[in-house]
Coordinates of C-alpha atoms in Angstrom, one line a residue:
Chain F
M1 CA -40.2 1.3 -9.4
H2 CA -39.5 -2.3 -10.2
A3 CA -37.8 -5.1 -8.3
P4 CA -34.6 -6.4 -9.8
E5 CA -35.0 -8.9 -12.6
R6 CA -32.5 -11.6 -13.4
L7 CA -30.8 -10.8 -16.8
D8 CA -29.9 -13.9 -18.7
G9 CA -28.2 -13.8 -22.1
L10 CA -25.1 -14.5 -24.0
R11 CA -21.6 -13.2 -23.6
V12 CA -19.7 -13.1 -26.9
V13 CA -16.0 -12.4 -27.5
A14 CA -15.1 -12.0 -31.1
T15 CA -13.4 -9.6 -33.5
P16 CA -14.8 -6.0 -33.4
D17 CA -15.9 -6.4 -37.0
A18 CA -17.8 -9.6 -36.4
L19 CA -19.5 -8.1 -33.3
D20 CA -20.7 -5.2 -35.5
H21 CA -22.4 -7.7 -37.7
A22 CA -23.6 -10.2 -35.1
W23 CA -27.2 -11.2 -35.0
F24 CA -29.2 -12.3 -31.9
E25 CA -32.5 -14.0 -32.0
G26 CA -35.4 -12.4 -30.1
D27 CA -36.0 -9.3 -28.1
V28 CA -32.5 -8.5 -26.9
V29 CA -30.6 -5.6 -25.3
V30 CA -27.0 -5.7 -26.5
F31 CA -24.3 -4.2 -24.3
R32 CA -21.0 -3.6 -26.2
I33 CA -18.8 -3.7 -23.1
A34 CA -15.6 -3.5 -25.0
H35 CA -14.6 -3.4 -28.7
D36 CA -14.3 -7.2 -28.8
E37 CA -16.9 -8.2 -26.3
V38 CA -20.7 -7.9 -26.0
I39 CA -23.3 -9.2 -23.5
A40 CA -26.7 -9.8 -25.2
F41 CA -29.3 -9.9 -22.6
G42 CA -32.4 -11.9 -23.6
A43 CA -30.5 -13.8 -26.3
V44 CA -30.4 -17.6 -26.6
V45 CA -29.1 -17.9 -30.1
A46 CA -26.3 -15.8 -31.7
E47 CA -24.9 -15.7 -35.2
V48 CA -21.4 -14.2 -35.1
P49 CA -19.4 -14.1 -38.4
D50 CA -16.1 -15.1 -36.7
E51 CA -15.1 -18.8 -36.6
H52 CA -13.1 -18.1 -33.4
A53 CA -15.9 -16.4 -31.5
I54 CA -16.5 -17.5 -28.0
V55 CA -20.2 -17.6 -27.1
E56 CA -21.1 -18.4 -23.5
R57 CA -24.3 -18.3 -21.4
E58 CA -24.2 -15.3 -19.1
T59 CA -26.4 -15.5 -16.0
A60 CA -24.5 -13.4 -13.5
F61 CA -26.3 -10.1 -13.8
V62 CA -29.4 -8.5 -12.3
G63 CA -31.0 -5.2 -13.3
W64 CA -33.4 -2.6 -12.1
G65 CA -35.6 -0.7 -14.6
L66 CA -35.9 2.9 -13.5
S67 CA -37.8 5.9 -14.8
Y68 CA -35.7 9.0 -15.4
P69 CA -37.1 10.8 -12.3
E70 CA -36.3 7.7 -10.2
F71 CA -32.8 7.5 -11.8
D72 CA -32.1 11.2 -11.2
D73 CA -33.4 10.9 -7.6
L74 CA -31.7 7.7 -6.5
V75 CA -28.7 7.0 -8.7
A76 CA -27.4 10.0 -10.7
R77 CA -26.1 11.8 -7.7
H78 CA -23.8 8.8 -6.9
V79 CA -22.1 9.0 -10.3
E80 CA -18.9 11.1 -10.4
W81 CA -18.4 11.0 -14.2
P82 CA -20.2 12.5 -17.2
L83 CA -23.3 10.5 -18.3
P84 CA -23.9 9.9 -22.0
T85 CA -26.5 12.1 -23.7
E86 CA -27.3 10.0 -26.7
R87 CA -30.0 7.3 -26.6
P88 CA -29.7 4.4 -26.4
A89 CA -26.3 4.3 -24.7
L90 CA -24.2 2.2 -22.4
A91 CA -22.1 3.6 -19.6
Q92 CA -19.9 1.5 -17.3
G93 CA -18.2 2.6 -14.2
M94 CA -18.4 3.1 -10.5
A95 CA -21.4 4.5 -8.7
A96 CA -21.6 4.6 -4.9
G97 CA -18.4 2.5 -4.9
L98 CA -20.0 -0.3 -7.0
P99 CA -19.2 -1.3 -10.5
V100 CA -22.4 -0.7 -12.5
K101 CA -23.5 -0.8 -16.1
L102 CA -26.2 1.8 -17.0
W103 CA -28.3 1.4 -20.1
F104 CA -30.0 4.6 -21.2
E105 CA -33.2 4.1 -23.2
H106 CA -35.6 6.8 -24.3
D107 CA -38.0 6.3 -21.4
R108 CA -36.1 4.4 -18.8
V109 CA -32.7 3.5 -17.4
L110 CA -31.6 -0.1 -16.8
L111 CA -29.2 -0.3 -13.8
V112 CA -27.2 -3.6 -14.2
V113 CA -24.8 -5.1 -11.7
S114 CA -23.2 -8.5 -11.1
S115 CA -25.7 -10.3 -8.8
G116 CA -23.1 -10.5 -6.1
F117 CA -23.5 -6.8 -5.6
A118 CA -27.3 -6.8 -5.6
H119 CA -27.7 -6.5 -1.9
E120 CA -25.2 -3.6 -1.9
V121 CA -27.3 -1.8 -4.6
V122 CA -30.4 -2.2 -2.4
E123 CA -28.6 -0.7 0.5
R124 CA -26.7 2.1 -1.1
F125 CA -29.2 3.3 -3.7
R126 CA -32.4 2.5 -1.6
L127 CA -33.8 0.4 -4.4
P128 CA -36.4 -2.3 -3.8
A129 CA -35.0 -5.8 -3.1
F130 CA -38.3 -7.6 -3.7
A131 CA -41.3 -7.2 -5.9
E132 CA -44.4 -5.9 -4.1
S133 CA -46.2 -9.2 -4.7
V134 CA -43.4 -11.2 -3.0
K135 CA -43.6 -8.9 0.0
K136 CA -47.4 -9.5 0.3
Q137 CA -46.9 -13.2 0.1
D138 CA -44.2 -13.1 2.7
T139 CA -46.5 -11.2 5.0
R140 CA -49.3 -13.6 4.6
R141 CA -47.0 -16.5 5.3
M142 CA -45.8 -14.9 8.5
R143 CA -49.3 -14.4 9.7
A144 CA -50.2 -18.0 9.0
Chain X
M1 CA 16.8 18.4 13.2
N2 CA 14.7 21.5 14.1
E3 CA 16.3 24.4 15.9
F4 CA 14.3 23.8 19.1
V5 CA 15.6 20.3 19.4
E6 CA 19.1 21.2 18.5
T7 CA 19.2 23.5 21.5
L8 CA 18.2 20.7 23.8
L9 CA 20.8 18.2 22.7
E10 CA 24.5 18.5 23.2
L11 CA 25.7 18.3 19.6
T12 CA 28.6 19.6 17.7
W13 CA 28.0 20.3 14.0
H14 CA 30.8 20.1 11.5
E15 CA 31.8 21.4 8.1
P16 CA 32.2 18.6 5.6
K17 CA 35.7 17.1 5.2
S18 CA 36.9 16.1 1.8
S19 CA 37.3 12.4 2.8
Y20 CA 35.8 9.9 5.2
D21 CA 36.2 6.2 5.8
V22 CA 32.5 5.7 5.5
V23 CA 29.9 8.0 3.9
I24 CA 26.2 7.2 4.6
I25 CA 23.6 8.8 2.3
G26 CA 20.4 9.4 4.2
G27 CA 20.1 10.8 7.7
G28 CA 17.1 8.8 8.8
G29 CA 16.9 6.0 11.3
H30 CA 18.8 3.4 9.3
G31 CA 21.6 5.8 8.3
L32 CA 22.1 7.2 11.8
A33 CA 21.8 3.8 13.5
T34 CA 24.5 2.4 11.2
A35 CA 26.8 5.4 12.1
Y36 CA 26.0 4.9 15.8
Y37 CA 26.9 1.2 15.8
L38 CA 30.0 1.8 13.6
A39 CA 31.2 4.1 16.4
T40 CA 30.1 2.1 19.4
Q41 CA 30.7 -1.4 18.4
H42 CA 33.5 -1.1 15.8
G43 CA 35.3 2.1 16.8
I44 CA 34.9 3.5 13.3
T45 CA 34.2 7.2 13.7
N46 CA 35.6 8.8 10.6
V47 CA 32.1 8.6 9.2
A48 CA 29.8 11.2 7.6
V49 CA 26.0 10.9 7.4
L50 CA 24.7 13.1 4.6
E51 CA 21.1 14.2 4.8
A52 CA 19.3 16.1 2.0
D53 CA 17.1 18.0 4.5
Y54 CA 17.1 17.8 8.3
I55 CA 17.6 14.5 10.0
G56 CA 14.4 12.5 10.4
S57 CA 12.6 14.6 7.8
G58 CA 12.0 11.7 5.5
N59 CA 10.2 8.5 6.4
S60 CA 11.7 8.2 9.8
G61 CA 9.5 11.2 10.7
R62 CA 6.5 10.0 8.8
N63 CA 6.0 6.4 9.9
T64 CA 3.5 5.2 12.4
T65 CA 6.1 3.9 14.9
I66 CA 4.9 0.3 15.3
I67 CA 7.6 -2.2 16.5
R68 CA 6.7 -5.8 16.0
A69 CA 8.1 -9.1 14.9
N70 CA 5.1 -11.2 13.9
Y71 CA 6.3 -11.9 10.4
G72 CA 5.5 -14.9 8.2
I73 CA 8.9 -16.4 7.4
P74 CA 11.5 -17.5 9.9
E75 CA 14.3 -15.3 8.6
S76 CA 12.2 -12.2 9.0
I77 CA 10.8 -13.2 12.4
R78 CA 14.3 -13.7 13.7
F79 CA 15.5 -10.4 12.3
Y80 CA 12.6 -8.3 13.5
Q81 CA 12.6 -10.0 16.9
H82 CA 16.2 -9.0 17.4
S83 CA 15.3 -5.4 16.4
L84 CA 12.4 -5.5 18.9
D85 CA 14.8 -6.6 21.6
L86 CA 17.3 -3.9 20.8
Y87 CA 14.5 -1.3 20.9
S88 CA 13.5 -2.5 24.4
T89 CA 17.0 -1.7 25.7
L90 CA 17.7 1.3 23.6
E91 CA 16.8 3.8 26.3
Q92 CA 19.4 2.3 28.7
E93 CA 22.0 2.0 26.0
T94 CA 21.7 5.5 24.6
G95 CA 20.6 7.3 27.7
C96 CA 17.9 9.0 25.6
W97 CA 14.2 8.7 26.4
I98 CA 12.6 7.4 23.2
M99 CA 9.1 7.0 24.8
H100 CA 9.2 3.2 24.3
A101 CA 5.9 1.6 25.3
T102 CA 5.0 -2.1 25.1
K103 CA 1.4 -2.3 24.0
G104 CA 0.7 -5.6 22.3
L105 CA -0.7 -5.9 18.8
L106 CA -4.0 -7.5 17.7
W107 CA -4.4 -8.8 14.1
L108 CA -8.1 -9.2 13.7
A109 CA -9.6 -11.9 11.6
H110 CA -13.1 -11.7 10.2
T111 CA -13.3 -14.9 8.2
E112 CA -12.4 -18.5 8.8
S113 CA -9.6 -18.3 6.3
A114 CA -8.2 -15.3 8.1
M115 CA -8.5 -17.2 11.3
R116 CA -6.4 -20.1 9.8
N117 CA -3.8 -17.5 8.7
E118 CA -3.6 -16.0 12.2
R119 CA -3.5 -19.4 13.8
A120 CA -0.6 -20.4 11.5
R121 CA 1.1 -17.0 12.2
A122 CA 0.8 -17.5 16.0
M123 CA 2.3 -20.9 15.8
L124 CA 5.2 -19.9 13.5
N125 CA 5.9 -16.8 15.5
T126 CA 6.1 -18.8 18.8
A127 CA 8.3 -21.4 17.2
C128 CA 10.7 -18.7 16.0
G129 CA 10.8 -16.7 19.2
A130 CA 8.3 -14.0 18.7
E131 CA 5.6 -14.3 21.3
T132 CA 2.2 -14.5 19.6
V133 CA -1.0 -16.2 20.8
L134 CA -4.4 -16.8 19.3
V135 CA -7.2 -15.0 21.2
D136 CA -11.0 -15.4 21.0
P137 CA -13.5 -12.5 20.8
T138 CA -14.1 -12.6 24.6
E139 CA -10.4 -12.1 25.2
I140 CA -10.3 -9.4 22.6
K141 CA -13.1 -7.6 24.2
A142 CA -11.3 -7.7 27.5
L143 CA -8.2 -6.1 25.9
V144 CA -10.2 -3.5 23.9
P145 CA -13.7 -2.8 25.5
Q146 CA -14.3 -0.2 22.8
L147 CA -14.2 -2.7 20.0
D148 CA -17.5 -3.6 18.2
L149 CA -17.2 -7.3 17.8
S150 CA -19.9 -7.3 15.1
G151 CA -17.7 -4.9 13.1
G152 CA -20.6 -2.6 12.4
G153 CA -22.6 -5.6 11.4
R154 CA -20.3 -6.1 8.4
Y155 CA -17.0 -7.4 9.7
P156 CA -17.7 -9.7 12.7
V157 CA -14.5 -10.4 14.7
L158 CA -13.9 -14.1 14.9
G159 CA -10.6 -13.9 16.7
A160 CA -7.1 -12.4 16.4
S161 CA -3.5 -13.2 16.8
Y162 CA -2.1 -11.2 19.7
H163 CA 1.6 -10.3 19.4
I164 CA 2.4 -9.5 23.0
P165 CA 5.7 -7.7 22.9
A166 CA 4.7 -5.3 20.1
S167 CA 5.5 -1.7 21.1
T168 CA 5.7 1.9 19.9
A169 CA 8.3 4.6 20.3
R170 CA 8.5 8.2 19.4
H171 CA 10.1 8.3 16.0
D172 CA 11.9 11.6 16.1
R173 CA 13.4 10.6 19.5
V174 CA 14.8 7.4 18.0
V175 CA 16.5 9.4 15.2
W176 CA 17.8 12.0 17.7
A177 CA 19.1 9.3 20.1
Y178 CA 21.1 7.7 17.3
A179 CA 22.3 11.0 16.0
Q180 CA 23.4 12.2 19.4
G181 CA 25.1 9.0 20.2
A182 CA 27.0 9.0 16.9
M183 CA 27.9 12.7 16.9
Q184 CA 29.2 12.5 20.5
R185 CA 31.7 9.9 19.3
G186 CA 32.9 12.0 16.4
V187 CA 30.6 11.1 13.5
H188 CA 29.8 14.1 11.2
V189 CA 26.2 14.6 10.5
L190 CA 25.8 17.0 7.5
Q191 CA 22.2 18.3 7.1
N192 CA 20.9 20.1 4.0
T193 CA 23.5 18.2 1.9
P194 CA 21.8 16.4 -0.9
V195 CA 23.9 13.9 -2.8
T196 CA 23.8 14.7 -6.5
G197 CA 25.9 11.8 -7.8
L198 CA 28.4 9.1 -7.0
I199 CA 32.1 9.3 -7.8
R200 CA 33.3 6.1 -9.6
D201 CA 36.8 4.9 -10.3
G202 CA 36.5 2.1 -12.8
D203 CA 34.0 -0.4 -11.3
R204 CA 34.3 1.0 -7.8
V205 CA 32.3 3.7 -6.1
V206 CA 34.8 6.0 -4.3
G207 CA 32.8 8.9 -3.1
V208 CA 29.8 11.1 -3.4
R209 CA 29.0 14.4 -5.2
T210 CA 27.2 17.1 -3.3
A211 CA 26.2 20.7 -4.2
T212 CA 29.0 21.9 -1.9
G213 CA 31.7 19.6 -3.3
D214 CA 32.9 16.1 -3.7
I215 CA 33.5 13.8 -0.7
S216 CA 35.6 10.7 -1.2
A217 CA 34.9 7.6 0.9
G218 CA 36.2 4.1 1.5
V219 CA 32.6 2.8 1.5
V220 CA 29.4 4.5 0.5
M221 CA 26.2 3.2 2.0
S222 CA 22.8 4.2 0.7
A223 CA 20.3 4.4 3.5
V224 CA 18.0 6.5 1.4
G225 CA 14.3 6.3 1.7
G226 CA 12.2 7.4 -1.3
N227 CA 14.8 8.2 -3.9
V228 CA 16.9 5.0 -3.6
S229 CA 16.4 3.9 -7.3
Q230 CA 18.0 7.2 -8.4
I231 CA 20.9 6.9 -6.0
A232 CA 21.5 3.3 -7.0
A233 CA 21.3 4.3 -10.7
H234 CA 24.3 6.6 -10.2
A235 CA 26.2 3.4 -9.3
G236 CA 24.7 1.5 -12.2
V237 CA 22.7 -0.7 -9.8
R238 CA 19.2 -1.7 -10.7
L239 CA 16.9 -2.4 -7.8
P240 CA 13.7 -4.5 -7.4
V241 CA 12.0 -1.6 -5.7
R242 CA 9.0 0.5 -6.4
T243 CA 8.2 3.7 -4.5
H244 CA 4.6 4.0 -3.3
P245 CA 3.1 6.7 -1.1
L246 CA 1.8 5.7 2.3
Q247 CA -0.7 7.9 4.1
A248 CA -1.7 8.2 7.7
F249 CA -3.7 10.6 9.9
V250 CA -4.3 11.4 13.6
T251 CA -7.4 12.5 15.4
N252 CA -7.7 14.8 18.4
G253 CA -7.2 13.3 21.9
Y254 CA -9.0 10.3 23.3
A255 CA -9.0 9.1 26.9
Q256 CA -5.4 7.9 27.7
G257 CA -4.7 4.2 28.0
F258 CA -6.3 2.8 24.9
G259 CA -5.3 -0.8 24.8
P260 CA -3.1 -2.5 22.3
I261 CA -2.4 -1.6 18.7
I262 CA -5.2 -3.0 16.5
S263 CA -4.6 -4.0 12.9
D264 CA -7.0 -5.4 10.4
T265 CA -5.6 -7.4 7.6
E266 CA -8.9 -7.6 5.7
L267 CA -9.8 -4.0 6.0
L268 CA -6.1 -3.1 5.5
C269 CA -6.1 -0.5 8.3
Y270 CA -4.6 -0.1 11.7
I271 CA -4.9 2.1 14.8
S272 CA -2.9 3.0 17.8
Q273 CA -2.8 5.7 20.4
T274 CA 0.1 8.1 20.5
A275 CA 1.7 9.3 23.7
R276 CA -0.4 12.5 23.4
G277 CA -3.6 10.5 23.3
Q278 CA -4.3 11.0 19.6
M279 CA -5.6 8.1 17.7
L280 CA -3.2 7.3 14.8
I281 CA -4.8 5.6 11.9
G282 CA -2.9 4.1 8.9
H283 CA -3.5 2.1 5.9
E284 CA -1.9 -0.1 3.2
Y285 CA 0.3 2.0 0.9
D286 CA -1.3 3.6 -2.2
R287 CA -1.6 1.2 -5.2
E288 CA 0.1 3.4 -7.7
T289 CA 3.8 4.2 -7.5
S290 CA 4.5 7.9 -6.9
Y291 CA 7.0 10.2 -5.3
S292 CA 4.3 12.8 -4.6
L293 CA 3.7 13.6 -0.9
Q294 CA 0.2 14.9 -1.6
S295 CA -2.4 13.4 0.8
S296 CA -5.8 12.5 -0.5
F297 CA -9.4 12.9 0.6
Q298 CA -10.3 9.4 -0.7
F299 CA -7.8 7.9 1.8
L300 CA -9.4 9.8 4.8
Q301 CA -12.9 8.9 3.7
A302 CA -12.1 5.2 3.2
N303 CA -10.2 4.7 6.4
A304 CA -12.4 6.8 8.6
I305 CA -15.4 4.6 7.7
K306 CA -13.5 1.4 8.1
M307 CA -12.2 2.3 11.5
S308 CA -15.7 3.4 12.6
Y309 CA -17.0 -0.1 11.9
L310 CA -14.4 -1.5 14.4
L311 CA -14.3 1.3 16.9
P312 CA -17.5 3.3 16.9
F313 CA -16.1 6.0 19.2
V314 CA -13.8 7.3 16.4
R315 CA -17.0 8.8 14.9
D316 CA -16.9 11.5 17.6
L317 CA -13.2 12.4 17.0
K318 CA -11.9 15.0 14.7
I319 CA -9.2 14.5 12.2
L320 CA -6.3 16.8 13.1
R321 CA -3.6 16.1 10.5
Q322 CA -2.8 13.8 7.7
W323 CA 0.5 13.2 5.9
T324 CA 2.2 11.1 3.4
G325 CA 5.6 9.3 3.2
R326 CA 7.4 7.4 0.4
C327 CA 7.8 3.6 0.7
D328 CA 10.4 1.7 -1.2
V329 CA 8.5 -1.5 -1.6
S330 CA 10.7 -4.4 -2.7
A331 CA 9.4 -7.0 -5.2
D332 CA 9.2 -9.7 -2.5
F333 CA 8.1 -7.4 0.3
S334 CA 11.2 -8.1 2.3
P335 CA 14.1 -5.7 2.9
I336 CA 17.3 -5.6 0.9
M337 CA 20.5 -5.2 2.9
G338 CA 24.1 -5.7 2.0
F339 CA 26.6 -5.6 -0.8
T340 CA 25.8 -4.8 -4.4
D341 CA 27.6 -5.8 -7.5
V342 CA 29.6 -2.6 -7.3
D343 CA 32.6 -2.5 -4.9
G344 CA 32.4 0.3 -2.3
F345 CA 28.7 0.7 -2.6
V346 CA 26.4 -1.1 0.0
I347 CA 22.8 -0.6 0.4
T348 CA 19.9 -0.9 2.9
T349 CA 16.5 -0.4 1.2
G350 CA 13.3 -2.1 0.4
W351 CA 12.0 -1.0 3.7
G352 CA 8.5 -0.4 2.4
T353 CA 6.2 0.2 5.3
W354 CA 8.3 -1.8 7.7
G355 CA 11.4 0.2 8.1
F356 CA 11.0 1.9 11.5
K357 CA 10.8 -1.3 13.5
A358 CA 14.0 -2.5 11.8
I359 CA 16.2 0.5 12.6
P360 CA 18.3 -1.0 15.4
A361 CA 18.9 -4.4 13.9
G362 CA 19.3 -3.0 10.4
G363 CA 21.8 -0.4 11.6
E364 CA 23.7 -2.9 13.8
A365 CA 24.0 -5.4 10.9
M366 CA 25.0 -2.9 8.3
A367 CA 27.7 -1.5 10.7
E368 CA 29.1 -5.0 11.1
L369 CA 29.0 -5.6 7.4
I370 CA 30.9 -2.3 6.7
A371 CA 33.4 -2.9 9.5
T372 CA 34.2 -6.5 8.8
G373 CA 33.6 -6.7 5.1
R374 CA 31.4 -9.8 5.7
T375 CA 27.6 -10.2 5.7
P376 CA 26.3 -10.9 9.2
E377 CA 24.4 -14.2 9.4
L378 CA 21.2 -12.4 10.5
I379 CA 20.9 -10.5 7.2
E380 CA 22.4 -13.0 4.8
P381 CA 18.9 -14.0 3.5
F382 CA 18.2 -10.3 2.6
A383 CA 21.0 -9.7 0.1
L384 CA 20.2 -8.1 -3.2
S385 CA 21.7 -11.1 -4.9
R386 CA 18.8 -13.3 -3.7
F387 CA 16.7 -12.3 -6.8
A388 CA 19.3 -13.6 -9.3
A389 CA 19.6 -16.7 -7.1
D390 CA 15.9 -17.2 -7.2
H391 CA 15.6 -17.1 -3.4
A392 CA 13.0 -14.4 -3.0
M393 CA 11.8 -13.9 0.6
A394 CA 8.1 -13.5 -0.3
D395 CA 6.1 -12.3 2.7
Q396 CA 3.4 -9.9 1.5
G397 CA 1.0 -11.2 4.1
S398 CA 3.0 -9.8 6.9
T399 CA 3.0 -6.2 5.6
G400 CA -0.6 -5.8 6.7
T401 CA 0.3 -3.4 9.4
R402 CA 3.3 -1.1 9.8
Chain O
M1 CA -8.9 13.7 -8.1
L2 CA -7.0 11.7 -10.7
I3 CA -8.9 11.0 -13.9
I4 CA -8.0 8.3 -16.4
T5 CA -9.5 8.3 -19.9
C6 CA -10.4 4.8 -20.9
P7 CA -10.6 4.2 -24.7
N8 CA -13.7 2.1 -24.2
C9 CA -15.6 3.9 -21.4
G10 CA -14.4 7.5 -21.3
S11 CA -13.1 9.6 -18.4
R12 CA -13.3 7.9 -15.0
P13 CA -11.9 8.5 -11.5
V14 CA -8.7 6.5 -10.8
E15 CA -10.5 4.5 -8.2
E16 CA -12.2 2.5 -11.0
F17 CA -8.8 1.2 -12.1
R18 CA -6.3 -1.3 -10.9
F19 CA -2.6 -0.3 -11.2
G20 CA -0.5 -2.6 -13.3
G21 CA 2.8 -1.0 -12.8
E22 CA 5.5 0.3 -15.1
I23 CA 6.1 -1.5 -18.3
P24 CA 9.3 -3.5 -17.7
Q25 CA 12.2 -2.2 -19.8
P26 CA 15.6 -3.7 -19.2
P27 CA 18.2 -1.1 -20.2
E28 CA 20.0 -1.6 -23.4
S29 CA 23.3 -1.7 -21.5
I30 CA 22.3 -5.2 -20.2
T31 CA 23.2 -7.6 -23.0
D32 CA 23.5 -11.0 -21.4
P33 CA 20.2 -12.9 -22.0
F34 CA 20.0 -14.2 -18.4
E35 CA 20.7 -10.7 -17.0
R36 CA 18.0 -9.3 -19.3
D37 CA 15.5 -11.9 -18.0
L38 CA 16.4 -11.2 -14.4
D39 CA 15.9 -7.5 -15.0
Q40 CA 12.6 -8.0 -16.8
V41 CA 11.2 -10.1 -14.0
W42 CA 12.5 -8.4 -10.9
M43 CA 13.9 -4.9 -11.5
F44 CA 12.1 -1.6 -11.8
T45 CA 13.3 1.7 -13.3
N46 CA 11.0 3.3 -10.7
V47 CA 11.5 6.7 -12.3
A48 CA 10.8 10.0 -10.6
G49 CA 9.3 11.5 -13.7
V50 CA 7.3 10.4 -16.7
Q51 CA 6.5 6.7 -16.5
T52 CA 4.7 4.6 -19.1
E53 CA 2.5 2.2 -17.2
R54 CA -0.5 -0.1 -17.4
W55 CA -3.9 0.2 -15.8
F56 CA -6.9 -2.2 -15.7
H57 CA -10.4 -0.8 -15.9
D58 CA -11.8 -2.9 -13.1
A59 CA -15.2 -1.2 -12.7
G60 CA -15.8 -0.8 -16.4
C61 CA -14.8 -2.7 -19.5
H62 CA -12.2 -5.0 -17.9
R63 CA -9.5 -4.0 -20.4
W64 CA -5.9 -3.0 -19.9
L65 CA -4.8 0.4 -21.1
T66 CA -1.4 2.2 -21.3
A67 CA -1.0 5.6 -19.8
T68 CA 1.8 8.0 -19.1
R69 CA 2.1 9.7 -15.7
D70 CA 4.6 12.0 -14.0
T71 CA 5.3 10.1 -10.8
S72 CA 7.1 13.0 -9.2
I73 CA 3.8 14.9 -9.0
D74 CA 1.3 12.1 -9.6
R75 CA -0.4 13.6 -12.6
F76 CA -1.2 12.0 -16.0
V77 CA 0.5 13.6 -19.0
D78 CA -0.7 13.4 -22.6

């Protein structure tokens, strides 16, 4: 299981057609959160064929990468609505009372929340708050 | 009124006449109090109160019986303080035991901004004649030793405004006291008589239609809770009112003598102990408008956990009962009392979640309005015409507890 | 449990949404422009029956949607 990683990217609001044909540089994960809005995690540069498109840096989210057994064990039982079966797929909604975005890939699930909810995610889903390496460093520092 | 209670009270029930000076739609607290004060203060007894079911079966029997005056605007504080004063002498006046008990009310604050609000509330209340003081956590703990000042580690209590004269009374007994007082003086209370329409003569309302026949009236007053928009529509009156469900529940008994009423404006829940010792827990009204009286599990779940943060002992109690009432919430969260644009049709509505505490003052003022044809000064700010005049009495922040 | 079908996100419990209220509809009988504005801003039909209303998908796509609900029984209708 992985510690949360900060997910930086671009948020783009544009016409649905322009978003269908948008291009993002690099290794990106694109969340189509509404017909006229995407969040492209990992993107720094975007080309959107819409002269009125709004492109803004998006730095508010954190995510946990979970294997499917981990997802089933820790998260799925808190979700009270049908999960998508196709891959990849985005699902947005409430889980354990928190607004989450779930990105289903073939071999893992990315659990994304606004960073203001990160501590609640840790508490409610029993997910790790820190990377193992950070924990070890902290322990060493405390001993010294 | 149920049959058991009817046998205990000395009441005479009547068949409806074809005509009355005043017909009041709605046999709840406000309707019956208006009839009572029409009879006692103005000698007007040719009055009928029409109730769709049994008296007190609507919101008068579903509220959580809190009587307080710690509002956020001077006009409201003055009105509710007068009501609170009338409540405190209602037992002597009517000779009926309404189980009135002064308990005090704590409005807890968990943040600095909430503390500023409560400080402002205490000062404004005091200035307007409603006794409210700011208390610190030590004083709160002395009032309520059961309270977890850390709020379960999530909602630390920084302080509270303490509204000292806040009280509770038994809601059915209030209804019965006014009904008995009115009926002994000749008022007709007609149960199981739903009003199906209003009779109009030109621009005037001149009576009501019921399933058992038409009744003509000099003045028709709507004291309806829950279906007021429908009644007003019969008169062609549009209201700035939305009807929301309000839920509450009680637990089994807890040791008698639990301190003041506790309300939490951040968690939007409140708790008091009933005369039987049950803990009565309520909440903000449901977000969506609805006339359904169905209660929900989500409500129980959310409020049980919130209250357990504040009062850990409630974890060991069992939920006995839950119920739902209908709240007519006005657009500015203040009541609507007085004349409408339609002659012969007066209204008291917009009582949202704050109607019970206003029964004596609302009834007294509406009786004076009907008897004299003039709006009493106390309720002038609450006229329906205030919306057209752009004088809304916005006070949502004071609806945090009922 | 009440379920709302969001065009973006699919079927979700009502707790995910914020209620936006009935869509203001001044009755045709009101013709004076000032009176119509007044009605639009302050008044509600508050129907006990089928109501057309707005909901905001707070926990999902952050978009408004229009739904019809029977307020007398608190159930959505198609």
